[in-house]
PDB file of C-alpha atoms in Angstrom:
ATOM      1  CA  MET A  16       6.152   9.397  25.554  1.00 42.00           C
ATOM      2  CA  PHE A  17       3.088   8.493  22.983  1.00 46.00           C
ATOM      3  CA  ASP A  18       2.307  10.460  20.042  1.00 50.00           C
ATOM      4  CA  ARG A  19       0.692  13.792  20.735  1.00 65.00           C
ATOM      5  CA  SER A  20      -1.112  14.538  17.544  1.00 80.00           C
ATOM      6  CA  PRO A  21      -3.521  12.330  15.893  1.00 92.00           C
ATOM      7  CA  THR A  22      -1.858  10.149  13.280  1.00 96.00           C
ATOM      8  CA  PRO A  23      -4.047   9.711   9.934  1.00 98.00           C
ATOM      9  CA  ILE A  24      -4.093   6.500   8.410  1.00 98.00           C
ATOM     10  CA  LEU A  25      -3.460   5.912   4.964  1.00 98.00           C
ATOM     11  CA  SER A  26      -3.922   1.803   4.142  1.00 98.00           C
ATOM     12  CA  THR A  27      -3.634   0.033   1.136  1.00 98.00           C
ATOM     13  CA  VAL A  28      -4.892  -3.068  -0.042  1.00 98.00           C
ATOM     14  CA  PRO A  29      -1.531  -4.995  -0.826  1.00 96.00           C
ATOM     15  CA  ARG A  30      -0.546  -4.244  -4.454  1.00 95.00           C
ATOM     16  CA  SER A  31      -2.402  -1.201  -4.629  1.00 96.00           C
ATOM     17  CA  GLY A  32       0.302   1.471  -4.665  1.00 95.00           C
ATOM     18  CA  THR A  33       1.514   1.166  -1.482  1.00 95.00           C
ATOM     19  CA  TRP A  34       5.373   2.031  -2.269  1.00 93.00           C
ATOM     20  CA  PHE A  35       4.212   4.827  -4.967  1.00 96.00           C
ATOM     21  CA  LEU A  36       2.214   6.538  -2.056  1.00 98.00           C
ATOM     22  CA  ARG A  37       5.100   6.392   0.394  1.00 97.00           C
ATOM     23  CA  TYR A  38       7.667   7.446  -1.856  1.00 96.00           C
ATOM     24  CA  SER A  39       5.556  10.309  -3.552  1.00 98.00           C
ATOM     25  CA  ILE A  40       4.442  11.600  -0.178  1.00 98.00           C
ATOM     26  CA  SER A  41       8.105  11.095   1.321  1.00 98.00           C
ATOM     27  CA  PHE A  42       9.609  13.308  -1.771  1.00 98.00           C
ATOM     28  CA  LEU A  43       6.890  15.991  -1.371  1.00 98.00           C
ATOM     29  CA  CYS A  44       7.754  16.218   2.615  1.00 98.00           C
ATOM     30  CA  HIS A  45      11.426  16.180   1.590  1.00 98.00           C
ATOM     31  CA  LEU A  46      11.158  19.008  -1.020  1.00 98.00           C
ATOM     32  CA  ASP A  47       8.791  21.018   1.443  1.00 98.00           C
ATOM     33  CA  ARG A  48      11.519  21.120   3.795  1.00 97.00           C
ATOM     34  CA  GLY A  49      14.136  22.460   1.201  1.00 98.00           C
ATOM     35  CA  GLY A  50      15.512  19.045   0.386  1.00 98.00           C
ATOM     36  CA  ARG A  51      17.261  18.165  -2.640  1.00 98.00           C
ATOM     37  CA  ILE A  52      16.284  15.164  -4.961  1.00 98.00           C
ATOM     38  CA  GLU A  53      18.288  14.333  -8.136  1.00 97.00           C
ATOM     39  CA  ASP A  54      16.548  12.285 -10.945  1.00 97.00           C
ATOM     40  CA  ARG A  55      18.864   9.396 -11.805  1.00 95.00           C
ATOM     41  CA  LEU A  56      17.377   8.813 -15.193  1.00 96.00           C
ATOM     42  CA  THR A  57      17.259  12.405 -16.372  1.00 97.00           C
ATOM     43  CA  GLY A  58      20.047  13.933 -14.173  1.00 96.00           C
ATOM     44  CA  ARG A  59      17.437  16.951 -13.266  1.00 97.00           C
ATOM     45  CA  VAL A  60      17.660  18.396  -9.530  1.00 97.00           C
ATOM     46  CA  PHE A  61      14.517  19.100  -7.918  1.00 98.00           C
ATOM     47  CA  GLY A  62      14.832  21.565  -4.968  1.00 98.00           C
ATOM     48  CA  PRO A  63      17.629  23.791  -4.193  1.00 97.00           C
ATOM     49  CA  ASP A  64      21.354  22.585  -4.919  1.00 95.00           C
ATOM     50  CA  SER A  65      22.519  23.221  -1.492  1.00 96.00           C
ATOM     51  CA  GLY A  66      19.512  21.290   0.023  1.00 97.00           C
ATOM     52  CA  PRO A  67      20.329  18.152   1.560  1.00 97.00           C
ATOM     53  CA  ALA A  68      19.986  14.739  -0.414  1.00 97.00           C
ATOM     54  CA  PHE A  69      17.061  12.238   0.201  1.00 96.00           C
ATOM     55  CA  ASP A  70      18.547   9.566   2.084  1.00 93.00           C
ATOM     56  CA  PHE A  71      17.716   6.546   0.050  1.00 91.00           C
ATOM     57  CA  GLU A  72      20.290   4.274   1.848  1.00 88.00           C
ATOM     58  CA  HIS A  73      18.178   4.669   5.226  1.00 89.00           C
ATOM     59  CA  PHE A  74      14.743   4.975   4.078  1.00 91.00           C
ATOM     60  CA  ARG A  75      12.778   2.023   5.303  1.00 89.00           C
ATOM     61  CA  GLY A  76       9.464   2.248   4.199  1.00 91.00           C
ATOM     62  CA  GLY A  77       7.894   3.389   7.498  1.00 92.00           C
ATOM     63  CA  PRO A  78       4.978   2.414   8.235  1.00 96.00           C
ATOM     64  CA  LEU A  79       5.474   5.996  10.001  1.00 97.00           C
ATOM     65  CA  PHE A  80       6.456   9.161   7.947  1.00 98.00           C
ATOM     66  CA  ARG A  81       7.132  12.523   9.522  1.00 97.00           C
ATOM     67  CA  VAL A  82       4.977  14.865   7.720  1.00 98.00           C
ATOM     68  CA  ARG A  83       4.875  17.991   9.809  1.00 96.00           C
ATOM     69  CA  GLY A  84       5.307  20.898   7.785  1.00 96.00           C
ATOM     70  CA  THR A  85       3.369  19.099   4.908  1.00 98.00           C
ATOM     71  CA  LEU A  86       0.707  18.123   7.023  1.00 97.00           C
ATOM     72  CA  PRO A  87      -0.839  19.354  10.237  1.00 96.00           C
ATOM     73  CA  VAL A  88       0.143  16.573  12.020  1.00 96.00           C
ATOM     74  CA  ASP A  89       3.406  14.757  13.316  1.00 96.00           C
ATOM     75  CA  ASN A  90       3.324  11.428  11.229  1.00 97.00           C
ATOM     76  CA  LEU A  91       1.230   9.953   8.819  1.00 98.00           C
ATOM     77  CA  PHE A  92       0.735   5.724   8.571  1.00 98.00           C
ATOM     78  CA  VAL A  93       1.011   4.299   5.134  1.00 98.00           C
ATOM     79  CA  GLY A  94       0.648   0.696   4.994  1.00 97.00           C
ATOM     80  CA  HIS A  95      -1.611  -2.187   5.003  1.00 97.00           C
ATOM     81  CA  THR A  96      -4.339  -2.798   7.922  1.00 98.00           C
ATOM     82  CA  VAL A  97      -7.958  -3.406   8.895  1.00 97.00           C
ATOM     83  CA  CYS A  98      -9.666   0.024   9.306  1.00 98.00           C
ATOM     84  CA  PRO A  99      -9.107   1.381  12.958  1.00 97.00           C
ATOM     85  CA  GLY A 100     -12.461   1.307  14.746  1.00 96.00           C
ATOM     86  CA  PHE A 101     -13.849  -1.648  12.898  1.00 97.00           C
ATOM     87  CA  GLY A 102     -13.119  -4.715  15.606  1.00 91.00           C
ATOM     88  CA  ALA A 103     -16.562  -4.538  17.443  1.00 87.00           C
ATOM     89  CA  LEU A 104     -18.528  -4.716  13.906  1.00 92.00           C
ATOM     90  CA  GLY A 105     -16.324  -7.505  12.354  1.00 91.00           C
ATOM     91  CA  CYS A 106     -17.711  -9.585  15.332  1.00 87.00           C
ATOM     92  CA  ASN A 107     -20.992  -9.388  14.192  1.00 88.00           C
ATOM     93  CA  LEU A 108     -19.787 -10.951  10.937  1.00 91.00           C
ATOM     94  CA  ASP A 109     -19.636 -14.813  11.320  1.00 91.00           C
ATOM     95  CA  TRP A 110     -17.309 -15.124   7.971  1.00 94.00           C
ATOM     96  CA  TRP A 111     -15.095 -12.174   9.321  1.00 94.00           C
ATOM     97  CA  ALA A 112     -14.710 -13.246  13.007  1.00 90.00           C
ATOM     98  CA  GLN A 113     -13.957 -16.974  12.307  1.00 91.00           C
ATOM     99  CA  GLY A 114     -11.583 -16.157   9.106  1.00 92.00           C
ATOM    100  CA  LYS A 115      -7.853 -14.909   8.672  1.00 94.00           C
ATOM    101  CA  PHE A 116      -5.744 -13.238   6.521  1.00 96.00           C
ATOM    102  CA  HIS A 117      -3.899 -15.766   4.101  1.00 95.00           C
ATOM    103  CA  VAL A 118      -0.394 -14.216   4.760  1.00 96.00           C
ATOM    104  CA  PRO A 119       0.948 -11.750   7.545  1.00 95.00           C
ATOM    105  CA  GLY A 120       0.969  -8.175   6.988  1.00 94.00           C
ATOM    106  CA  TYR A 121      -2.544  -7.151   5.880  1.00 97.00           C
ATOM    107  CA  ASP A 122      -3.246  -5.900   9.312  1.00 96.00           C
ATOM    108  CA  TYR A 123       0.051  -4.002  10.763  1.00 96.00           C
ATOM    109  CA  PHE A 124      -2.207  -2.596  13.776  1.00 95.00           C
ATOM    110  CA  HIS A 125      -3.252  -6.042  14.806  1.00 92.00           C
ATOM    111  CA  GLU A 126      -0.510  -8.373  14.647  1.00 91.00           C
ATOM    112  CA  GLY A 127       1.236  -8.117  18.037  1.00 77.00           C
ATOM    113  CA  THR A 128       3.876  -5.266  16.843  1.00 83.00           C
ATOM    114  CA  ASN A 129       5.713  -3.612  19.889  1.00 89.00           C
ATOM    115  CA  PHE A 130       3.900  -0.261  18.977  1.00 94.00           C
ATOM    116  CA  ARG A 131       6.559   1.532  21.745  1.00 93.00           C
ATOM    117  CA  TYR A 132       9.290   0.987  18.798  1.00 95.00           C
ATOM    118  CA  THR A 133       7.186   1.983  15.273  1.00 95.00           C
ATOM    119  CA  PRO A 134       9.463   2.436  12.522  1.00 95.00           C
ATOM    120  CA  VAL A 135       9.405   6.432  11.345  1.00 97.00           C
ATOM    121  CA  ASP A 136      10.794   7.758   8.475  1.00 96.00           C
ATOM    122  CA  LEU A 137      12.145  11.358   7.715  1.00 96.00           C
ATOM    123  CA  ALA A 138      12.550  11.987  11.358  1.00 96.00           C
ATOM    124  CA  PRO A 139      15.751  12.359  13.448  1.00 94.00           C
ATOM    125  CA  GLN A 140      14.729   9.242  15.493  1.00 94.00           C
ATOM    126  CA  ARG A 141      14.465   5.874  14.066  1.00 95.00           C
ATOM    127  CA  TYR A 142      11.390   4.947  16.075  1.00 95.00           C
ATOM    128  CA  THR A 143       8.325   6.726  17.849  1.00 95.00           C
ATOM    129  CA  PRO A 144       5.960   5.124  20.089  1.00 94.00           C
ATOM    130  CA  LEU A 145       2.255   5.116  19.092  1.00 94.00           C
ATOM    131  CA  ARG A 146      -0.710   4.561  21.112  1.00 93.00           C
ATOM    132  CA  VAL A 147      -3.107   2.121  18.786  1.00 94.00           C
ATOM    133  CA  SER A 148      -5.557   1.895  21.463  1.00 93.00           C
ATOM    134  CA  ALA A 149      -6.051   5.536  21.326  1.00 94.00           C
ATOM    135  CA  VAL A 150      -6.200   5.436  17.662  1.00 95.00           C
ATOM    136  CA  GLU A 151      -8.912   2.507  17.803  1.00 95.00           C
ATOM    137  CA  ARG A 152     -10.804   4.384  20.459  1.00 95.00           C
ATOM    138  CA  ALA A 153     -10.962   7.692  18.364  1.00 96.00           C
ATOM    139  CA  ALA A 154     -11.751   5.829  15.313  1.00 97.00           C
ATOM    140  CA  ARG A 155     -14.779   4.320  16.597  1.00 96.00           C
ATOM    141  CA  ARG A 156     -16.195   7.515  17.118  1.00 95.00           C
ATOM    142  CA  GLY A 157     -15.279   9.247  13.816  1.00 96.00           C
ATOM    143  CA  ARG A 158     -12.642  11.295  15.566  1.00 96.00           C
ATOM    144  CA  GLY A 159      -8.620  11.612  15.652  1.00 96.00           C
ATOM    145  CA  GLY A 160      -6.862  11.107  12.496  1.00 97.00           C
ATOM    146  CA  ARG A 161      -8.689  10.862   9.324  1.00 98.00           C
ATOM    147  CA  ILE A 162      -8.347   7.494   7.289  1.00 98.00           C
ATOM    148  CA  ALA A 163      -8.498   6.455   3.643  1.00 98.00           C
ATOM    149  CA  LEU A 164      -8.199   3.242   1.990  1.00 98.00           C
ATOM    150  CA  VAL A 165      -6.460   2.687  -1.821  1.00 98.00           C
ATOM    151  CA  TYR A 166      -7.911  -0.361  -3.310  1.00 98.00           C
ATOM    152  CA  ARG A 167      -7.297  -1.929  -6.336  1.00 97.00           C
ATOM    153  CA  ASN A 168     -10.054  -4.189  -8.509  1.00 97.00           C
ATOM    154  CA  PRO A 169      -9.954  -7.644  -7.098  1.00 97.00           C
ATOM    155  CA  ILE A 170      -8.725  -9.470 -10.273  1.00 97.00           C
ATOM    156  CA  ASP A 171      -5.470  -7.261 -10.635  1.00 96.00           C
ATOM    157  CA  GLN A 172      -4.632  -7.015  -7.148  1.00 97.00           C
ATOM    158  CA  ALA A 173      -4.851 -10.735  -6.843  1.00 97.00           C
ATOM    159  CA  ALA A 174      -2.859 -11.591  -9.737  1.00 96.00           C
ATOM    160  CA  SER A 175      -0.052  -8.834  -8.735  1.00 94.00           C
ATOM    161  CA  TYR A 176       0.160 -10.643  -5.460  1.00 95.00           C
ATOM    162  CA  TYR A 177       0.137 -14.038  -6.535  1.00 95.00           C
ATOM    163  CA  ARG A 178       3.408 -13.271  -8.232  1.00 93.00           C
ATOM    164  CA  TYR A 179       4.836 -11.286  -5.255  1.00 91.00           C
ATOM    165  CA  CYS A 180       4.074 -14.166  -2.975  1.00 94.00           C
ATOM    166  CA  GLN A 181       5.354 -16.867  -5.391  1.00 93.00           C
ATOM    167  CA  GLU A 182       8.920 -14.652  -5.414  1.00 87.00           C
ATOM    168  CA  HIS A 183       8.912 -13.992  -1.917  1.00 88.00           C
ATOM    169  CA  ARG A 184      12.182 -14.786   0.205  1.00 87.00           C
ATOM    170  CA  ASP A 185       9.799 -15.646   3.108  1.00 93.00           C
ATOM    171  CA  PRO A 186       7.981 -19.164   3.188  1.00 95.00           C
ATOM    172  CA  ALA A 187       5.208 -17.391   4.910  1.00 95.00           C
ATOM    173  CA  TYR A 188       4.007 -15.688   1.816  1.00 95.00           C
ATOM    174  CA  SER A 189       5.648 -18.164  -0.939  1.00 96.00           C
ATOM    175  CA  MET A 190       4.269 -21.340   0.408  1.00 95.00           C
ATOM    176  CA  VAL A 191       0.272 -22.299   1.161  1.00 92.00           C
ATOM    177  CA  ASP A 192      -1.084 -25.416   2.547  1.00 89.00           C
ATOM    178  CA  GLY A 193       2.453 -26.549   2.906  1.00 90.00           C
ATOM    179  CA  ARG A 194       3.171 -26.498  -0.548  1.00 92.00           C
ATOM    180  CA  PRO A 195       4.874 -23.802  -2.859  1.00 96.00           C
ATOM    181  CA  LEU A 196       2.269 -21.245  -4.306  1.00 96.00           C
ATOM    182  CA  ALA A 197       4.132 -21.503  -7.372  1.00 95.00           C
ATOM    183  CA  GLY A 198       2.459 -24.754  -7.736  1.00 95.00           C
ATOM    184  CA  VAL A 199      -1.214 -23.530  -7.328  1.00 96.00           C
ATOM    185  CA  PRO A 200      -3.135 -22.287 -10.386  1.00 96.00           C
ATOM    186  CA  PHE A 201      -4.473 -18.791 -10.325  1.00 97.00           C
ATOM    187  CA  ARG A 202      -8.118 -19.535  -9.671  1.00 97.00           C
ATOM    188  CA  ASP A 203      -7.488 -21.735  -7.015  1.00 97.00           C
ATOM    189  CA  TYR A 204      -5.439 -19.063  -5.354  1.00 97.00           C
ATOM    190  CA  LEU A 205      -8.073 -16.285  -6.350  1.00 98.00           C
ATOM    191  CA  PHE A 206     -11.070 -17.929  -4.558  1.00 98.00           C
ATOM    192  CA  LYS A 207      -9.442 -19.706  -1.691  1.00 97.00           C
ATOM    193  CA  PHE A 208      -7.212 -17.180  -0.651  1.00 97.00           C
ATOM    194  CA  GLY A 209      -6.851 -13.951  -2.694  1.00 97.00           C
ATOM    195  CA  LEU A 210     -10.711 -12.846  -2.772  1.00 98.00           C
ATOM    196  CA  PRO A 211     -11.198 -13.665   0.898  1.00 98.00           C
ATOM    197  CA  SER A 212      -8.341 -11.916   2.259  1.00 98.00           C
ATOM    198  CA  TYR A 213      -9.292  -8.789  -0.223  1.00 98.00           C
ATOM    199  CA  ALA A 214     -12.973  -9.080   1.401  1.00 98.00           C
ATOM    200  CA  ARG A 215     -11.688  -9.201   4.797  1.00 97.00           C
ATOM    201  CA  GLN A 216      -9.600  -5.936   4.527  1.00 98.00           C
ATOM    202  CA  PHE A 217     -11.994  -3.952   2.348  1.00 98.00           C
ATOM    203  CA  ILE A 218     -15.149  -4.545   4.227  1.00 98.00           C
ATOM    204  CA  SER A 219     -13.776  -2.700   7.452  1.00 98.00           C
ATOM    205  CA  PHE A 220     -13.078   0.382   5.307  1.00 98.00           C
ATOM    206  CA  GLN A 221     -16.571   0.121   3.577  1.00 98.00           C
ATOM    207  CA  GLU A 222     -18.618  -0.304   6.899  1.00 97.00           C
ATOM    208  CA  MET A 223     -16.795   2.452   8.793  1.00 98.00           C
ATOM    209  CA  ALA A 224     -17.089   5.074   5.869  1.00 98.00           C
ATOM    210  CA  ALA A 225     -20.578   4.295   5.949  1.00 97.00           C
ATOM    211  CA  ARG A 226     -20.797   5.190   9.627  1.00 97.00           C
ATOM    212  CA  HIS A 227     -18.268   8.365   9.159  1.00 98.00           C
ATOM    213  CA  PRO A 228     -18.561   9.428   5.422  1.00 98.00           C
ATOM    214  CA  ALA A 229     -16.712  12.456   6.332  1.00 97.00           C
ATOM    215  CA  HIS A 230     -13.815  10.733   8.252  1.00 98.00           C
ATOM    216  CA  VAL A 231     -13.098   7.660   6.331  1.00 98.00           C
ATOM    217  CA  LYS A 232     -12.350   7.836   2.538  1.00 98.00           C
ATOM    218  CA  LEU A 233     -12.338   5.133   0.067  1.00 98.00           C
ATOM    219  CA  MET A 234      -9.957   5.565  -3.194  1.00 98.00           C
ATOM    220  CA  PRO A 235      -9.693   3.192  -6.253  1.00 98.00           C
ATOM    221  CA  TYR A 236      -6.309   2.694  -7.412  1.00 97.00           C
ATOM    222  CA  GLU A 237      -6.981   2.985 -10.760  1.00 96.00           C
ATOM    223  CA  ARG A 238      -7.517   6.883 -10.366  1.00 97.00           C
ATOM    224  CA  LEU A 239      -4.238   6.644  -8.824  1.00 96.00           C
ATOM    225  CA  VAL A 240      -2.852   5.338 -12.008  1.00 95.00           C
ATOM    226  CA  VAL A 241      -4.640   7.468 -14.418  1.00 96.00           C
ATOM    227  CA  HIS A 242      -4.577  10.753 -12.638  1.00 97.00           C
ATOM    228  CA  PRO A 243      -2.019  10.299 -10.098  1.00 98.00           C
ATOM    229  CA  VAL A 244      -1.362  13.898  -8.925  1.00 98.00           C
ATOM    230  CA  GLU A 245      -4.852  14.739  -8.676  1.00 98.00           C
ATOM    231  CA  ALA A 246      -5.575  11.581  -6.771  1.00 98.00           C
ATOM    232  CA  VAL A 247      -2.632  12.064  -4.219  1.00 98.00           C
ATOM    233  CA  ALA A 248      -3.662  15.645  -3.852  1.00 98.00           C
ATOM    234  CA  ALA A 249      -7.480  14.400  -2.904  1.00 98.00           C
ATOM    235  CA  LEU A 250      -5.589  12.221  -0.362  1.00 98.00           C
ATOM    236  CA  LEU A 251      -3.779  14.968   1.165  1.00 98.00           C
ATOM    237  CA  ASP A 252      -6.290  17.354   1.269  1.00 98.00           C
ATOM    238  CA  HIS A 253      -8.919  14.512   3.278  1.00 98.00           C
ATOM    239  CA  PHE A 254      -5.892  14.273   5.739  1.00 98.00           C
ATOM    240  CA  ALA A 255      -5.417  18.108   6.246  1.00 97.00           C
ATOM    241  CA  GLY A 256      -9.100  18.596   6.474  1.00 96.00           C
ATOM    242  CA  ASN A 257      -9.305  21.105   3.716  1.00 96.00           C
ATOM    243  CA  ARG A 258      -8.484  21.768   0.091  1.00 96.00           C
ATOM    244  CA  ARG A 259      -5.044  23.067  -0.084  1.00 96.00           C
ATOM    245  CA  ASP A 260      -2.096  23.923  -2.999  1.00 96.00           C
ATOM    246  CA  TRP A 261       0.612  21.360  -3.405  1.00 98.00           C
ATOM    247  CA  PRO A 262       3.112  23.042  -5.260  1.00 97.00           C
ATOM    248  CA  ARG A 263       5.554  20.339  -5.347  1.00 98.00           C
ATOM    249  CA  LEU A 264       3.593  17.617  -5.451  1.00 98.00           C
ATOM    250  CA  ALA A 265       3.746  17.226  -9.502  1.00 98.00           C
ATOM    251  CA  ASP A 266       7.338  17.011  -8.876  1.00 98.00           C
ATOM    252  CA  ALA A 267       7.406  14.358  -6.299  1.00 98.00           C
ATOM    253  CA  VAL A 268       4.978  12.340  -8.054  1.00 98.00           C
ATOM    254  CA  TRP A 269       7.443  12.355 -11.197  1.00 98.00           C
ATOM    255  CA  LEU A 270      10.138  11.336  -9.060  1.00 98.00           C
ATOM    256  CA  ALA A 271       8.068   8.384  -7.887  1.00 97.00           C
ATOM    257  CA  ARG A 272       7.206   6.999 -11.389  1.00 96.00           C
ATOM    258  CA  ARG A 273       8.215   3.202 -12.028  1.00 92.00           C
ATOM    259  CA  ASP A 274      11.143   3.641 -13.892  1.00 94.00           C
ATOM    260  CA  HIS A 275      12.541   6.007 -11.598  1.00 95.00           C
ATOM    261  CA  MET A 276      11.623   3.718  -8.570  1.00 92.00           C
ATOM    262  CA  LYS A 277      13.414   0.752 -10.447  1.00 91.00           C
ATOM    263  CA  ALA A 278      16.448   2.782 -11.360  1.00 92.00           C
ATOM    264  CA  ILE A 279      16.914   3.580  -7.471  1.00 90.00           C
ATOM    265  CA  GLU A 280      16.479  -0.181  -6.814  1.00 89.00           C
ATOM    266  CA  SER A 281      19.152  -0.851  -9.003  1.00 89.00           C
ATOM    267  CA  ALA A 282      21.638   1.669  -7.490  1.00 87.00           C
ATOM    268  CA  LEU A 283      20.652   0.124  -3.864  1.00 86.00           C
ATOM    269  CA  GLY A 284      21.136  -3.161  -4.913  1.00 88.00           C
ATOM    270  CA  ARG A 285      17.890  -4.281  -3.462  1.00 83.00           C
ATOM    271  CA  SER A 286      14.071  -4.098  -3.939  1.00 77.00           C
ATOM    272  CA  LEU A 287      12.727  -0.986  -2.268  1.00 78.00           C
ATOM    273  CA  ASP A 288      10.613  -3.473   0.303  1.00 70.00           C
ATOM    274  CA  SER A 289      14.088  -5.286   0.674  1.00 64.00           C
ATOM    275  CA  THR A 290      12.504  -8.581  -0.139  1.00 61.00           C
ATOM    276  CA  ARG A 291      14.958  -8.997  -2.872  1.00 58.00           C
ATOM    277  CA  HIS A 292      18.622  -8.570  -3.470  1.00 52.00           C
ATOM    278  CA  ASP A 293      21.223  -8.621  -6.189  1.00 58.00           C
ATOM    279  CA  GLY A 294      19.135  -6.201  -8.146  1.00 54.00           C
ATOM    280  CA  GLY A 295      15.822  -7.777  -7.745  1.00 58.00           C
ATOM    281  CA  SER A 296      12.598  -5.467  -8.012  1.00 63.00           C
ATOM    282  CA  HIS A 297       9.085  -6.072  -6.412  1.00 57.00           C
ATOM    283  CA  ILE A 298       7.590  -3.808  -9.142  1.00 66.00           C
ATOM    284  CA  ARG A 299       5.795  -5.856 -11.901  1.00 58.00           C
ATOM    285  CA  ARG A 300       7.088  -4.848 -15.231  1.00 54.00           C
ATOM    286  CA  ASP A 301       4.359  -5.163 -16.991  1.00 51.00           C
ATOM    287  CA  PRO A 302       1.184  -4.480 -15.154  1.00 53.00           C
ATOM    288  CA  THR A 303      -1.309  -4.765 -17.987  1.00 53.00           C
ATOM    289  CA  ARG A 304      -0.362  -8.492 -18.364  1.00 63.00           C
ATOM    290  CA  ALA A 305      -2.174 -10.269 -15.433  1.00 75.00           C
ATOM    291  CA  GLU A 306      -3.602 -13.399 -14.836  1.00 86.00           C
ATOM    292  CA  GLY A 307      -7.120 -13.165 -15.146  1.00 88.00           C
ATOM    293  CA  ARG A 308      -7.338  -9.642 -16.852  1.00 87.00           C
ATOM    294  CA  GLY A 309     -10.056 -10.040 -19.695  1.00 87.00           C
ATOM    295  CA  ASP A 310     -11.665 -12.891 -18.517  1.00 92.00           C
ATOM    296  CA  LEU A 311     -15.021 -11.420 -17.933  1.00 94.00           C
ATOM    297  CA  GLN A 312     -16.627 -14.770 -16.650  1.00 96.00           C
ATOM    298  CA  LEU A 313     -13.879 -14.948 -13.497  1.00 97.00           C
ATOM    299  CA  ARG A 314     -14.763 -11.312 -12.957  1.00 96.00           C
ATOM    300  CA  ARG A 315     -18.605 -12.313 -12.492  1.00 97.00           C
ATOM    301  CA  GLU A 316     -17.527 -15.230 -10.562  1.00 98.00           C
ATOM    302  CA  ALA A 317     -15.535 -13.009  -8.233  1.00 98.00           C
ATOM    303  CA  LEU A 318     -17.832 -10.467  -8.014  1.00 98.00           C
ATOM    304  CA  ALA A 319     -20.400 -12.622  -7.175  1.00 98.00           C
ATOM    305  CA  MET A 320     -18.386 -14.043  -4.051  1.00 98.00           C
ATOM    306  CA  LEU A 321     -17.468 -10.720  -3.075  1.00 98.00           C
ATOM    307  CA  GLU A 322     -20.906  -9.644  -3.128  1.00 98.00           C
ATOM    308  CA  SER A 323     -21.969 -12.840  -0.790  1.00 97.00           C
ATOM    309  CA  LEU A 324     -19.451 -11.485   1.533  1.00 97.00           C
ATOM    310  CA  GLY A 325     -21.211  -8.089   1.934  1.00 97.00           C
ATOM    311  CA  VAL A 326     -18.749  -6.195  -0.656  1.00 98.00           C
ATOM    312  CA  GLN A 327     -20.323  -3.457  -2.196  1.00 98.00           C
ATOM    313  CA  THR A 328     -18.705  -4.243  -5.683  1.00 98.00           C
ATOM    314  CA  ALA A 329     -20.204  -0.996  -7.175  1.00 98.00           C
ATOM    315  CA  LEU A 330     -17.399   0.605  -5.394  1.00 98.00           C
ATOM    316  CA  ILE A 331     -14.578  -1.206  -7.656  1.00 98.00           C
ATOM    317  CA  GLU A 332     -13.124   0.386 -10.717  1.00 97.00           C
ATOM    318  CA  TRP A 333     -11.782  -1.114 -13.786  1.00 94.00           C
ATOM    319  CA  PRO A 334      -8.336  -0.123 -15.634  1.00 87.00           C
ATOM    320  CA  ALA A 335      -8.328   1.495 -19.192  1.00 76.00           C
ATOM    321  CA  THR A 336      -6.620  -0.677 -21.587  1.00 57.00           C
ATOM    322  CA  ALA A 337      -3.468   1.541 -21.387  1.00 43.00           C
ATOM    323  CA  VAL A 338      -1.753   1.997 -18.072  1.00 45.00           C
ATOM    324  CA  PRO A 339       0.534   4.798 -17.572  1.00 45.00           C
ATOM    325  CA  ALA A 340       4.033   3.940 -15.792  1.00 43.00           C
ATOM    326  CA  VAL A 341       3.639   6.982 -13.442  1.00 46.00           C
ATOM    327  CA  ALA A 342       2.043   5.235 -10.322  1.00 43.00           C
ATOM    328  CA  SER A 343       2.209   1.539 -10.778  1.00 44.00           C
ATOM    329  CA  ALA A 344       4.782   0.838  -8.491  1.00 42.00           C
ATOM    330  CA  ALA A 345       3.325  -1.334  -5.592  1.00 51.00           C
TER     331      ALA A 345
END
């Protein structure tokens, strides 16, 4: 049996707060259900002492998360994908139709996954069926579950993903054109691989938001960093269809801060995304030190390339000098 309620889509450009969103929303759902979460750095317990503990060992990161009780739907998608409903529009763009992403994982709904067994967290069952064709049809008409994209400025996104892919254990990520990505200069990676993939994903949401502005929401990652509680609340309001109070959200966001996530990884003995073991982490230690940050000429060239592909670069926001630690877990 396929899903009966519309599934909202919360997509991110890779390295734009994906795991922060997965954990903060999952923590919120767990607390809303009477669950208990202990802060591994302070020892403070959130939720009733008698409530069930959050099951970190079996938390796989979705991409579907059971949110019934917090949101008025069964499941929420949190991951990377091209905007549902965009397919026919993409065929009208030669560069989009003829191109591809430089690594797998940018487009979950169109990469040949067996959606009868879609992994779901926070649910009694480990898998649930998902009818992607129905999601696509509804999205084309501006119906079904609401959609949002969280996107980072292209320089910092590329710099973070550049390092992430270099250290990835899967050669599909760590190798490009038959050679290690570690040997490719950042500028070459940015213009040949990073920006084309960024534009390919971003423009699908840009065009669908222009057609269905009430249905598709765009949010810069930089807002998530500076005002995480307010930004996550705005996303949840969008998916709920109206503004609401989220009394446990501040606690959930606090528990999803970077230092706490790293403490959880240390206890698990692996990174949250399971790409590293023996205490390794996929979370960048210092997000303020990124390749290309502060290089205004590189920024101008990158924006010019994105504009040539049709990206509305006025939608991109740039970070303040100081970056808080709360929402920096990618």
